[in-house]
Coordinates of C-alpha atoms and ligand atoms in Angstrom, one line a residue:
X1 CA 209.2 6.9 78.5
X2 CA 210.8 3.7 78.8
X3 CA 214.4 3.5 76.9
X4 CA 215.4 0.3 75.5
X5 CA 219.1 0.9 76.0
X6 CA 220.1 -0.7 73.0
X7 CA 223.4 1.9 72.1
X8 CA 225.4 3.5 74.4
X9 CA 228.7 5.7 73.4
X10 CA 230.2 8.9 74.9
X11 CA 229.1 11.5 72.6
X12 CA 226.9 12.0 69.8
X13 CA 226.9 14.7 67.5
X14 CA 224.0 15.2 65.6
X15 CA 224.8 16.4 61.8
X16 CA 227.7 15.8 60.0
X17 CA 228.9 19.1 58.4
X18 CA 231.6 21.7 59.7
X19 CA 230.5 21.7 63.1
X20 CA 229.8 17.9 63.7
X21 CA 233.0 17.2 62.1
X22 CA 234.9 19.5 63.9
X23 CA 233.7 18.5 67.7
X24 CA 233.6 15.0 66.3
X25 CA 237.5 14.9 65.7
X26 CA 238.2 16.8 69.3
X27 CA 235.7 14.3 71.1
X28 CA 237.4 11.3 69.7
X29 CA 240.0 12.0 72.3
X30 CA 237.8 11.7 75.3
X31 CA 236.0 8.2 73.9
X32 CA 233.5 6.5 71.5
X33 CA 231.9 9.3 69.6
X34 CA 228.7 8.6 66.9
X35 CA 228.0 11.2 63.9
X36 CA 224.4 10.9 63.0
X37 CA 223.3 12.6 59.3
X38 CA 219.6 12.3 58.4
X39 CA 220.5 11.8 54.9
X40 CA 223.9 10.7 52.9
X41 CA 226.8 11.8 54.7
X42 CA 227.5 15.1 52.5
X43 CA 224.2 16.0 52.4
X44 CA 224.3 20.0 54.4
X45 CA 224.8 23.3 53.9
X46 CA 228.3 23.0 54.3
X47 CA 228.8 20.7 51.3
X48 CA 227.2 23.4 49.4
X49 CA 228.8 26.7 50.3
X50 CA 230.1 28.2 47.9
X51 CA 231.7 31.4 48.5
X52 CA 234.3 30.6 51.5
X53 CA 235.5 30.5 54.9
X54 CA 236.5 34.8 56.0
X55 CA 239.6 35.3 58.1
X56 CA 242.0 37.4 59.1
X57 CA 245.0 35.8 57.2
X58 CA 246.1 38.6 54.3
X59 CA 249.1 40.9 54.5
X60 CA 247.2 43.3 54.9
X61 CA 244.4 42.2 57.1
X62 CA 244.1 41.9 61.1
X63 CA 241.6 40.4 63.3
X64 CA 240.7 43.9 64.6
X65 CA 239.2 45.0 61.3
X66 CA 237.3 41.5 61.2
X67 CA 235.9 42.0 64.2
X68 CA 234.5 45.3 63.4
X69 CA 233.3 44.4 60.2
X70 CA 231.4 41.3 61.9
X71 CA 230.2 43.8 64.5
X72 CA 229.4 46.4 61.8
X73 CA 227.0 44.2 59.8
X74 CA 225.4 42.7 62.7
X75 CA 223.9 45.8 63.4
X76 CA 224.4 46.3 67.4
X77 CA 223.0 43.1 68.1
X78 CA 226.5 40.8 68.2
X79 CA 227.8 39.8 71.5
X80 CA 231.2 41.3 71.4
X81 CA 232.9 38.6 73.0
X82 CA 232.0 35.9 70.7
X83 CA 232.9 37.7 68.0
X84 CA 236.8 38.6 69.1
X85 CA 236.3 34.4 69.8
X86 CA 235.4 33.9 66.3
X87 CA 238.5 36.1 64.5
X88 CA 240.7 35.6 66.4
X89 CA 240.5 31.7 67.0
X90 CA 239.7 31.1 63.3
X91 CA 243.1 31.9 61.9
X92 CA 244.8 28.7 64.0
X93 CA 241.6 26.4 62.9
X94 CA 241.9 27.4 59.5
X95 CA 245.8 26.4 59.6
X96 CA 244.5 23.5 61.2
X97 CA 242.3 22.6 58.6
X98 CA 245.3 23.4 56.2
X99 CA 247.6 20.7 58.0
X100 CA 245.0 18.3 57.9
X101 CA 244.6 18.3 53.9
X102 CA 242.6 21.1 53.4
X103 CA 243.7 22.6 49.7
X104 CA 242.5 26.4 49.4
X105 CA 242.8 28.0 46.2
X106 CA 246.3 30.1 45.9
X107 CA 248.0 32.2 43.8
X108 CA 251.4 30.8 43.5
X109 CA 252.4 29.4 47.0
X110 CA 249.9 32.2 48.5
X111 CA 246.4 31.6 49.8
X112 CA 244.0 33.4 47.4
X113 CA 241.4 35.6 49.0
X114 CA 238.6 37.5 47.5
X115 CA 235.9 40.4 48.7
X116 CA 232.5 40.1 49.4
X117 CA 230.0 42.4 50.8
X118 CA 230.8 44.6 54.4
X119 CA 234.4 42.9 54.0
X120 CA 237.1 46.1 54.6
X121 CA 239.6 43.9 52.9
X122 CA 239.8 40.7 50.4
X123 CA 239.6 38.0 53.5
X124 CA 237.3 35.1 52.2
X125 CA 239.6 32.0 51.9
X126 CA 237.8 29.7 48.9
X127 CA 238.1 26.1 47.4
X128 CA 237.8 24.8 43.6
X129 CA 236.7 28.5 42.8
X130 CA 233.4 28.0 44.5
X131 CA 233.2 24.8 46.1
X132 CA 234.4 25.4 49.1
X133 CA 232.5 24.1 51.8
X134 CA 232.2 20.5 49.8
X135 CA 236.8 20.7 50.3
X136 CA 236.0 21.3 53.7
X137 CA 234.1 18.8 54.4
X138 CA 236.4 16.1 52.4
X139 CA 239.1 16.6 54.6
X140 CA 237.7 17.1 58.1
X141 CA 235.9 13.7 56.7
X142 CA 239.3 12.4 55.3
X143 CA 240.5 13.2 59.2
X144 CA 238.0 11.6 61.4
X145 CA 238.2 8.6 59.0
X146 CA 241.7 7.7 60.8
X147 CA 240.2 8.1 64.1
X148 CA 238.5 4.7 65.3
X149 CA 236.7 6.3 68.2
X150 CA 234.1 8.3 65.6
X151 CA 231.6 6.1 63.6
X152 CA 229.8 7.8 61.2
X153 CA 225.5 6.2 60.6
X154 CA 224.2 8.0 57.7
X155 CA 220.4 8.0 57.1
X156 CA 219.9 8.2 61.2
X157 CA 216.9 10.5 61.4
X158 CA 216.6 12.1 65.5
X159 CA 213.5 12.5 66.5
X160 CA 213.5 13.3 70.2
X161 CA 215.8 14.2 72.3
X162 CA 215.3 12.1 75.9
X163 CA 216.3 14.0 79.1
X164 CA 216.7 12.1 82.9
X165 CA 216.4 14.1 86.1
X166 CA 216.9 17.2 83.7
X167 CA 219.7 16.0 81.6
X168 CA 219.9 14.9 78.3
X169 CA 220.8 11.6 78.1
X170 CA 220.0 10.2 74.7
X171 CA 218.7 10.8 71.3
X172 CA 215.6 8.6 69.5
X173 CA 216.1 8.0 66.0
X174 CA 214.9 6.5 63.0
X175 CA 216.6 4.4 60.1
X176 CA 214.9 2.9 56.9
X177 CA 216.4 0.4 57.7
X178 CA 214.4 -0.8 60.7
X179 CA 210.9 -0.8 61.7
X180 CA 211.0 1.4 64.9
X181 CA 212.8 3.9 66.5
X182 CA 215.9 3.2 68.0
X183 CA 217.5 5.0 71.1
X184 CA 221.2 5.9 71.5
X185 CA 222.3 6.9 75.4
X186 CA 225.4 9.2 75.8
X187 CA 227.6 11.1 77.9
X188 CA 226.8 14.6 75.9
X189 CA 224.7 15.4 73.0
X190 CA 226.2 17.6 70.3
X191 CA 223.3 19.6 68.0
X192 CA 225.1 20.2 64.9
X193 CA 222.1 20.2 62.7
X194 CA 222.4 23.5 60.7
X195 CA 219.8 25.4 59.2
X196 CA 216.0 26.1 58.6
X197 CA 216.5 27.6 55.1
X198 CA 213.2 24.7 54.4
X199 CA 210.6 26.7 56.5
X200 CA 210.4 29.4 53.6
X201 CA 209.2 28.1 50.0
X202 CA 212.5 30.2 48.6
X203 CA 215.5 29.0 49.8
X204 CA 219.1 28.5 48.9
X205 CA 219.3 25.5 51.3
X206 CA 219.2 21.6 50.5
X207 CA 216.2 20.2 51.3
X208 CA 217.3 18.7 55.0
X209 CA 217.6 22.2 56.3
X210 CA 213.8 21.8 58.3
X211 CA 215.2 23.2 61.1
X212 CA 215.0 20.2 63.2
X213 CA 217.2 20.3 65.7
X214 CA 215.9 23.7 67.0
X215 CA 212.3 22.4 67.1
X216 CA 214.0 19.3 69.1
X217 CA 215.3 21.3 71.5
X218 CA 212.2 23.6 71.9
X219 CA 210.4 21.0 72.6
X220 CA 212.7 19.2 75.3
X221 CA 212.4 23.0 77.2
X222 CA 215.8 24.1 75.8
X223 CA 216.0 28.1 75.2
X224 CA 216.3 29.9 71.9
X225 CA 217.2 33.3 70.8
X226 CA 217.1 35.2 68.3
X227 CA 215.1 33.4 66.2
X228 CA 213.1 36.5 64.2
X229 CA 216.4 37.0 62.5
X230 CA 216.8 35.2 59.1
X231 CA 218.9 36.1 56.6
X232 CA 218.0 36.4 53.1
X233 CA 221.0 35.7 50.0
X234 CA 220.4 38.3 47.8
X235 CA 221.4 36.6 44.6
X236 CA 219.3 33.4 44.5
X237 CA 218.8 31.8 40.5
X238 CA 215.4 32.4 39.4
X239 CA 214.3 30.0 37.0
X240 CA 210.9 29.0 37.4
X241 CA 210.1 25.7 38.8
X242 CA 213.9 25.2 39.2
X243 CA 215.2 25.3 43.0
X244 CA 217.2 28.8 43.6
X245 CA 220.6 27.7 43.6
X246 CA 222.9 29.9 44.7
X247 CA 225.0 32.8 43.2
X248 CA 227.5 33.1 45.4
X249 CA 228.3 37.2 46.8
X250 CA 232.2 36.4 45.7
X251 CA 230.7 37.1 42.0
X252 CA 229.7 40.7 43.7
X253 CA 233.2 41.1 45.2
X254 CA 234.6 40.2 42.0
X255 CA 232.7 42.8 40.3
X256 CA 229.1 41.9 39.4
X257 CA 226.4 44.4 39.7
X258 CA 222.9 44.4 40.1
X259 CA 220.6 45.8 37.5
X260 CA 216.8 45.9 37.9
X261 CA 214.4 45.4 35.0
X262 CA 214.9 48.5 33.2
X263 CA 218.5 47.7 33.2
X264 CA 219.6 50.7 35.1
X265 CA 222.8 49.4 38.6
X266 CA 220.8 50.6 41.5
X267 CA 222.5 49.6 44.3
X268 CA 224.5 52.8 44.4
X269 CA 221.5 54.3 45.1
X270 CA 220.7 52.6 48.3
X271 CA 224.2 52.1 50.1
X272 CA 228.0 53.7 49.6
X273 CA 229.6 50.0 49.4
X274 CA 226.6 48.8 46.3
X275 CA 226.9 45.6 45.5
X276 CA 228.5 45.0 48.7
X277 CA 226.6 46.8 50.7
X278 CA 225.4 44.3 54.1
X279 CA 223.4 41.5 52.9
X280 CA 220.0 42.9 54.4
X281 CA 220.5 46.0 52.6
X282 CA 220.9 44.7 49.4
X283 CA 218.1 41.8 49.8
X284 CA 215.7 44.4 50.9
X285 CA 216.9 47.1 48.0
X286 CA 216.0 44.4 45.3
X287 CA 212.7 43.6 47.0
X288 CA 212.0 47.3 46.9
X289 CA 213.0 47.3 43.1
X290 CA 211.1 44.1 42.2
X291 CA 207.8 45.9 43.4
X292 CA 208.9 49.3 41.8
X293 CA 209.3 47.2 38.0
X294 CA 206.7 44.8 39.1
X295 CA 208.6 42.3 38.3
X296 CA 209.2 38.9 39.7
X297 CA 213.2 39.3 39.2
X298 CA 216.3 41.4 39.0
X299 CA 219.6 41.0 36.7
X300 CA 223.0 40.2 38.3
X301 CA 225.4 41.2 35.2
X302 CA 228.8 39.5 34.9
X303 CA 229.6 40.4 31.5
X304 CA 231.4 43.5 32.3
X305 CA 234.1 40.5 34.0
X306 CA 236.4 38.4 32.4
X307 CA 234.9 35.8 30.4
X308 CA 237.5 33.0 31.0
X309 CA 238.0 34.2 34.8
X310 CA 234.4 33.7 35.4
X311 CA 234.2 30.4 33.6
X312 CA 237.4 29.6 36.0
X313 CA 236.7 30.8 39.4
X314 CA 233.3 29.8 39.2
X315 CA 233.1 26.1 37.5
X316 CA 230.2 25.0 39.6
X317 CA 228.0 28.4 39.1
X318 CA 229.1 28.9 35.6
X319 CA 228.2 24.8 34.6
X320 CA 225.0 25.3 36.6
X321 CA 223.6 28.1 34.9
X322 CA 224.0 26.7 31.5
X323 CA 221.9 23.7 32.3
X324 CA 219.6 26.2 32.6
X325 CA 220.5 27.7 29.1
X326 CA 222.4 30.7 31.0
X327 CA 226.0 31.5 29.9
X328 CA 226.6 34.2 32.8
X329 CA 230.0 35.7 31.2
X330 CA 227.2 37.1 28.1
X331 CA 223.7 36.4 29.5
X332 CA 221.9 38.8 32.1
X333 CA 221.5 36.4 35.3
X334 CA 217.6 36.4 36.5
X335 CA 218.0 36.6 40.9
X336 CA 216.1 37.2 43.8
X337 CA 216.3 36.9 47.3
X338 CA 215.8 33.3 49.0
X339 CA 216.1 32.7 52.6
X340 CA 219.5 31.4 53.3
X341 CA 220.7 31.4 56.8
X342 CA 219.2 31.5 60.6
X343 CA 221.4 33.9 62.7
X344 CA 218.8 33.0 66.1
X345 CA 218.8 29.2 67.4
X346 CA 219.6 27.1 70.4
X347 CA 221.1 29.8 72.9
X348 CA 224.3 28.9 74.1
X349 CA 227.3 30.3 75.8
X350 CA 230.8 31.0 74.4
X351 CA 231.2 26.9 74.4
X352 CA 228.1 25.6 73.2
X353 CA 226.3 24.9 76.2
X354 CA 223.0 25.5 76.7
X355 CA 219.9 25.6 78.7
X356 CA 219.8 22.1 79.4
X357 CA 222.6 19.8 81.2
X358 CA 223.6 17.7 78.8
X359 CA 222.9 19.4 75.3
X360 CA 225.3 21.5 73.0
X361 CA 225.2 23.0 70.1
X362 CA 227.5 24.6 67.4
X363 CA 227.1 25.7 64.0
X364 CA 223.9 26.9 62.4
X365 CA 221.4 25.5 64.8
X366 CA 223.0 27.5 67.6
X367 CA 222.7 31.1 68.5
X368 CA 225.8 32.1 70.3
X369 CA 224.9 35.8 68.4
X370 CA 228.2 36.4 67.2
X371 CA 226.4 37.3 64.1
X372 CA 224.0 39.7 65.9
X373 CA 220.8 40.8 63.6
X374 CA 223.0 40.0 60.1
X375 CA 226.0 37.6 59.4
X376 CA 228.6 39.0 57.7
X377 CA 229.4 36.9 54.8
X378 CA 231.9 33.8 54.9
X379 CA 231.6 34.0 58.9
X380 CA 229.2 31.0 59.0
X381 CA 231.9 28.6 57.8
X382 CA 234.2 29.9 60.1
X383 CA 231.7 29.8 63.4
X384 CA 231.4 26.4 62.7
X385 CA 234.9 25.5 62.6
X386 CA 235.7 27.6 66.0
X387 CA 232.5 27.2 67.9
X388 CA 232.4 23.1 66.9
X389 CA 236.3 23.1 68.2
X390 CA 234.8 24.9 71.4
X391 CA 231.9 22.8 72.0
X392 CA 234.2 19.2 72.0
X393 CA 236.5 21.2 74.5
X394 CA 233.1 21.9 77.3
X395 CA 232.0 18.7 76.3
X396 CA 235.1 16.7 77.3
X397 CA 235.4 18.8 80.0
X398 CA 232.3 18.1 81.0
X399 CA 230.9 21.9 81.3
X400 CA 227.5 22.3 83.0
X401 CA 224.6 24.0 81.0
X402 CA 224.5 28.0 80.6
X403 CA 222.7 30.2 82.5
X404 CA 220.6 32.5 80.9
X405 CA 217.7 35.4 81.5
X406 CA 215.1 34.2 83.0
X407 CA 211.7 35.0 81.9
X408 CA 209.9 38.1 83.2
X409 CA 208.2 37.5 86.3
X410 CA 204.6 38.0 84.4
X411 CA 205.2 35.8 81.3
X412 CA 203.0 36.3 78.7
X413 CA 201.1 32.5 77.1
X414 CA 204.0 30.0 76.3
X415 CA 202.4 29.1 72.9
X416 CA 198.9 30.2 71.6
X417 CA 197.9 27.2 71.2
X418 CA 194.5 26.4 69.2
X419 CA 194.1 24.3 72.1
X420 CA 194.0 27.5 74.3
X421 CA 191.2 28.8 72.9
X422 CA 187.5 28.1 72.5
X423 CA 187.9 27.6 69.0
X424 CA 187.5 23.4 67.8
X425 CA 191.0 22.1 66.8
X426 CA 191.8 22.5 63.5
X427 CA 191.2 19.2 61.2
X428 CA 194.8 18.2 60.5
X429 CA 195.9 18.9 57.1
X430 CA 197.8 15.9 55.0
X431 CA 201.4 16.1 55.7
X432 CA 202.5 17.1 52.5
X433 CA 199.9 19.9 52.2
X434 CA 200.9 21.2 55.7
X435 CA 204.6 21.6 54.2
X436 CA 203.8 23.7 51.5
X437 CA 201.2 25.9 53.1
X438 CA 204.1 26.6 56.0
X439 CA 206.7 27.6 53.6
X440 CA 203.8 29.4 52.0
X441 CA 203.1 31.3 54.7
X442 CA 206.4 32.1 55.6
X443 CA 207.6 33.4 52.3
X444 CA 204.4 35.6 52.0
X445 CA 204.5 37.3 55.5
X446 CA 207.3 36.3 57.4
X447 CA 210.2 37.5 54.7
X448 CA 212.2 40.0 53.6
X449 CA 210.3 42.9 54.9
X450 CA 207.3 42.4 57.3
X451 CA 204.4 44.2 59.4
X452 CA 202.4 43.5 62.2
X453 CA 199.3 43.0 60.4
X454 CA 201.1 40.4 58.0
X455 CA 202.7 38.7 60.6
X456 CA 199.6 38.4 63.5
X457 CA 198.0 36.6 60.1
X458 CA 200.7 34.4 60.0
X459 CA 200.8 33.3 63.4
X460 CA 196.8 32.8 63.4
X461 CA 197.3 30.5 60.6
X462 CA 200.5 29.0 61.6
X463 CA 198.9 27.8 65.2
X464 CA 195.4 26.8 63.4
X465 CA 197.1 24.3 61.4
X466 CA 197.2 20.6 62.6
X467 CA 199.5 17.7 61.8
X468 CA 198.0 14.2 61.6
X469 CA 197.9 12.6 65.7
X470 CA 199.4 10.5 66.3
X471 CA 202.5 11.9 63.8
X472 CA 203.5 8.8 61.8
X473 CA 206.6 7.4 62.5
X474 CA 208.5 8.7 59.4
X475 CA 210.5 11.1 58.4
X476 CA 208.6 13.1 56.5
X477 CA 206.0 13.3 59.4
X478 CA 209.0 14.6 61.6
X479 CA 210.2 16.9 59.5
X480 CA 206.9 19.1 59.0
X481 CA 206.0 18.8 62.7
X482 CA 209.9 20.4 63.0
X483 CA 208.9 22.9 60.3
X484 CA 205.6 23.9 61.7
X485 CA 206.8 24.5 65.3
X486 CA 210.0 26.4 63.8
X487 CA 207.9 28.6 61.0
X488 CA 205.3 29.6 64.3
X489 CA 208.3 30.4 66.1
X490 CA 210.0 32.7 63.6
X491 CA 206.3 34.5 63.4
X492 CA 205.9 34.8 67.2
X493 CA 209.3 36.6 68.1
X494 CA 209.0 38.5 64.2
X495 CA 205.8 39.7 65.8
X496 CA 207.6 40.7 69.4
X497 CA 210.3 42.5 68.3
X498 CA 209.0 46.1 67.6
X499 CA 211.6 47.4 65.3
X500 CA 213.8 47.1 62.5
X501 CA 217.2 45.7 62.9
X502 CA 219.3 44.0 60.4
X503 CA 217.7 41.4 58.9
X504 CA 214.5 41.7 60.4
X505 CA 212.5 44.7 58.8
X506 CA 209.3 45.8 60.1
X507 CA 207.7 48.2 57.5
X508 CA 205.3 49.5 60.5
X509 CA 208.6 50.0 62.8
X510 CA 210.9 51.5 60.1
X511 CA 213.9 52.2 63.0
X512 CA 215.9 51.0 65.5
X513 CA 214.4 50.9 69.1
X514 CA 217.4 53.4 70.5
X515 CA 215.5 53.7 73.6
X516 CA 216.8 50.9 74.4
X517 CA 220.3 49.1 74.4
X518 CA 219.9 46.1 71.8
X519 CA 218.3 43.7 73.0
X520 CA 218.4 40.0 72.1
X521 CA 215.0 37.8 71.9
X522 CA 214.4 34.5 74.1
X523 CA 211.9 32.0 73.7
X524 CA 211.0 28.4 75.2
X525 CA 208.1 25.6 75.5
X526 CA 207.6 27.4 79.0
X527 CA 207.9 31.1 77.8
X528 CA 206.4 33.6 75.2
X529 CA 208.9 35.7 73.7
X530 CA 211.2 38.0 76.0
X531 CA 214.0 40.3 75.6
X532 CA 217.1 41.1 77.4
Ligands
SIN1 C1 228.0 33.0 49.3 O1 228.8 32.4 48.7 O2 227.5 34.0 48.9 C2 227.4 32.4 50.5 C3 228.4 32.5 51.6 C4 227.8 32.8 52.9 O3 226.6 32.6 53.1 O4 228.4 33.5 53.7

């Protein structure tokens, strides 16, 4: 393709929430760095986490129990070494993040810390009671705004990534603002684009999660891992036709319990820790009471709490629910499960790199499997502040790409493509319609607890459906390509991996495969799914 080189800076980091931000400010250092956000500026996950940022900081906390909590939850699948990067280089960025203006909630002159679930001790750091991503992201924003090197183009939509003898070398975009794609050129590429909650029709996530810097990769031949493991928040709001905002798992740590429709606490009866049991465990127990009650719900109960501590040290939860007519210190809270966060992604090493010369990637979007088959909670925050830090270091260094496994000698087909078979190609359903039957499709079989039959159904129908050729150039185009390609990848290493391990739960494979040691997943443009 010829590239009109109209833009040329040192770096560009794709996404502008904590891990952006963080490489951004590092990068600015080494030369002229450019933060492209699909959307406004604050639109991400991070300006919408709630709960808080987990570290090692307390009296009576140390990075050792951290690490084996992490490693606990993930369920033998974390890569030991990124974790002891992630605890024991997130207490200096976190001070960092104090010096530069961060305010985290104290008591007194004390940082303030609260439990959530698999945490051995109170260690989640939080902001505004529950706003603490969005206090993040105002001072790492308040930061680079006093460093001239970063410019900051909201409403910059990337479309392709554009590689040169093997490197990548620049990013296409799009802005409403002009008629045609533009292309950038740069020294390093930074994939900071965060989540996928958008593939599945529940989700906590804004609506820009769609995944799309893992389908831009994939389809520039960069590897992925991991990608079967999704996690599910247990405690999503469940109003209907309302989106299912999130109840943070600090109201569990601070003593919330979870009560099914006959109003009997049953988490006791599925883990020691209840309500704080792993994540996957207690998404999967309320899936298992829903279909007991038949119901389409589950209670999380505050009222045995504090009425004014609640309304206090949860402002933006508490004011939430009552536009909804729900007073949570006296009303019974209506949950369920909604996908929430993508431990799999762009495989990279301990610095970001990956695959591909030229390409990083930090935060969500990347799979460095520190969180192994289940994130512990508050450790996303905190990857993307250590990992982003990490990535700007290789990047101004200069690091070549990773090497990873290669794929076994006999691979299986790179992607069942319709095209593939002797079937005619699909007529290509209106964009709009495609989204929704995706999401659909993931909800309904590629969720909370799947089988094979389930999920060979979804991959049929996932890689019979058909976009519009040639994809308009708009967003909304790109985004349900991205979503397509990342909702038939979730199904195709769902259906490869032939047991149950943290947050992947195969009814028809109930255990671990201990035959084995852990393995993680790996998938390309050029490979089916492997393991290694
Ligand atoms: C929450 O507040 O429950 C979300 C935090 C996280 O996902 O770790």
């Amino acid at each position: 393709m010829a590239l009109r080189k109209d833009n040329s800076v040192d770096f560009v980091v794709l996404g502008g929430g904590i891990a952006g931000m963080r490489a951004a400010i590092d990068l600015a250092q080494g030369g002229r760095v450019i933060i492209l956000t699909k959307d406004d500026l604050y639109e991400s996950n991070t300006e919408y986490a709630q709960g808080g940022i987990a570290a090692a900081l307390s009296e009576d906390d140390e990075v050792t129990l951290h690490r084996h909590d992490t490693i606990q939850a993930g369920d033998g699948l974390c890569r030991e070494e990124a974790v002891r990067v992630l605890v024991e280089e997130g207490p200096p960025q976190i001070q960092q993040l104090i010096d530069w203006g961060m305010r985290f909630d104290r008591n007194g002159t004390k940082l303030a810390f609260t439990r959530e679930g698999a945490h051995s001790r109170s260690r989640v750091l939080h902001a505004h009671g529950d706003s603490t991503g969005s206090e993040i992201l105002r001072a790492l924003m308040a930061k680079a705004r006093t460093l001239p090197n970063i410019q900051l183009r909201p409403h910059a939509f990337v479309t392709e990534l554009i590689r040169e003898d093997g490197k990548v070398c620049a990013v296409n975009y799009l802005e409403s603002s002009a008629p045609s794609a533009r292309t950038i050129h740069a020294g390093a590429v930074l994939l900071a684009t965060g989540g996928l909650g958008h593939v599945y029709k529940e989700t906590t996530n804004p609506s820009v999660a769609c995944g799309d810097g893992v389908a831009m990769a994939y389809r520039a031949g960069a590897l992925l891992s991991d990608m079967e493991f999704v996690q599910f928040h247990p405690t999503a709001l469940f109003v209907k036709g309302a989106p299912r905002f999130l109840l943070s798992e600090a109201l569990r740590g601070e003593g919330a319990y979870l009560r099914n429709l006959l109003l009997e606490r049953f988490m006791p009866r599925y883990h020691e820790a209840a309500e704080l049991a792993p994540r996957d465990v207690v998404a999967r127990a309320i899936t298992l009471e829903m279909q007991k009650t038949r119901a389409q719900f589950v209670y999380l109960d505050l009222t045995g709490l504090d009425a004014d501590h609640v309304q206090k040290r949860f402002p933006r939860i508490f004011s939430t629910c009552m536009k909804h007519n729900i007073d949570i210190t006296t009303d019974l809270v209506p949950i369920r499960p909604a996908a929430h966060y993508a431990m799999g992604g762009v495989a990279t090493d301990l610095y970001g790199a990956t695959s591909l010369p030229g390409l990083f990637a930090a935060g969500e979007v990347a799979s460095t499997g520190v969180h192994g088959a289940n994130r512990l909670a508050s450790n996303s925050l905190l990857e993307g502040l250590v990992f982003g830090a990490r990535a700007a270091a290789a990047m101004l260094n200069k690091q070549p790409a990773a090497a990873f496994p290669s794929p076994p000698s006999k691979p299986g087909a790179a992607a069942p493509a319709h095209a593939a078979s002797s079937a005619p190609p699909p007529a290509a359903a209106p964009i709009e319609k495609a989204v929704e039957l995706v999401r659909g499709i993931l909800w309904e079989k590629v969720a909370i607890i799947r089988d094979g039959k389930t999920l060979t159904e979804a991959v049929t129908r996932l890689v019979g459906l058909a976009l519009p050729e040639p994809l308009p150039q708009s967003r909304p185009a790109h985004e349900a390509s991205n979503i397509l390609t990342v909702g038939q990848l979730i199904a195709r290493c769902a259906l490869a991996r032939e047991e149950s391990r943290g947050a992947h739960y195969r009814s028809d494979f109930p255990l671990k495969n201990s035959s084995k040691p852990p393995r993680h997943s790996y998938v390309s443009r050029d490979s089916a799914p492997y393991f290694d």
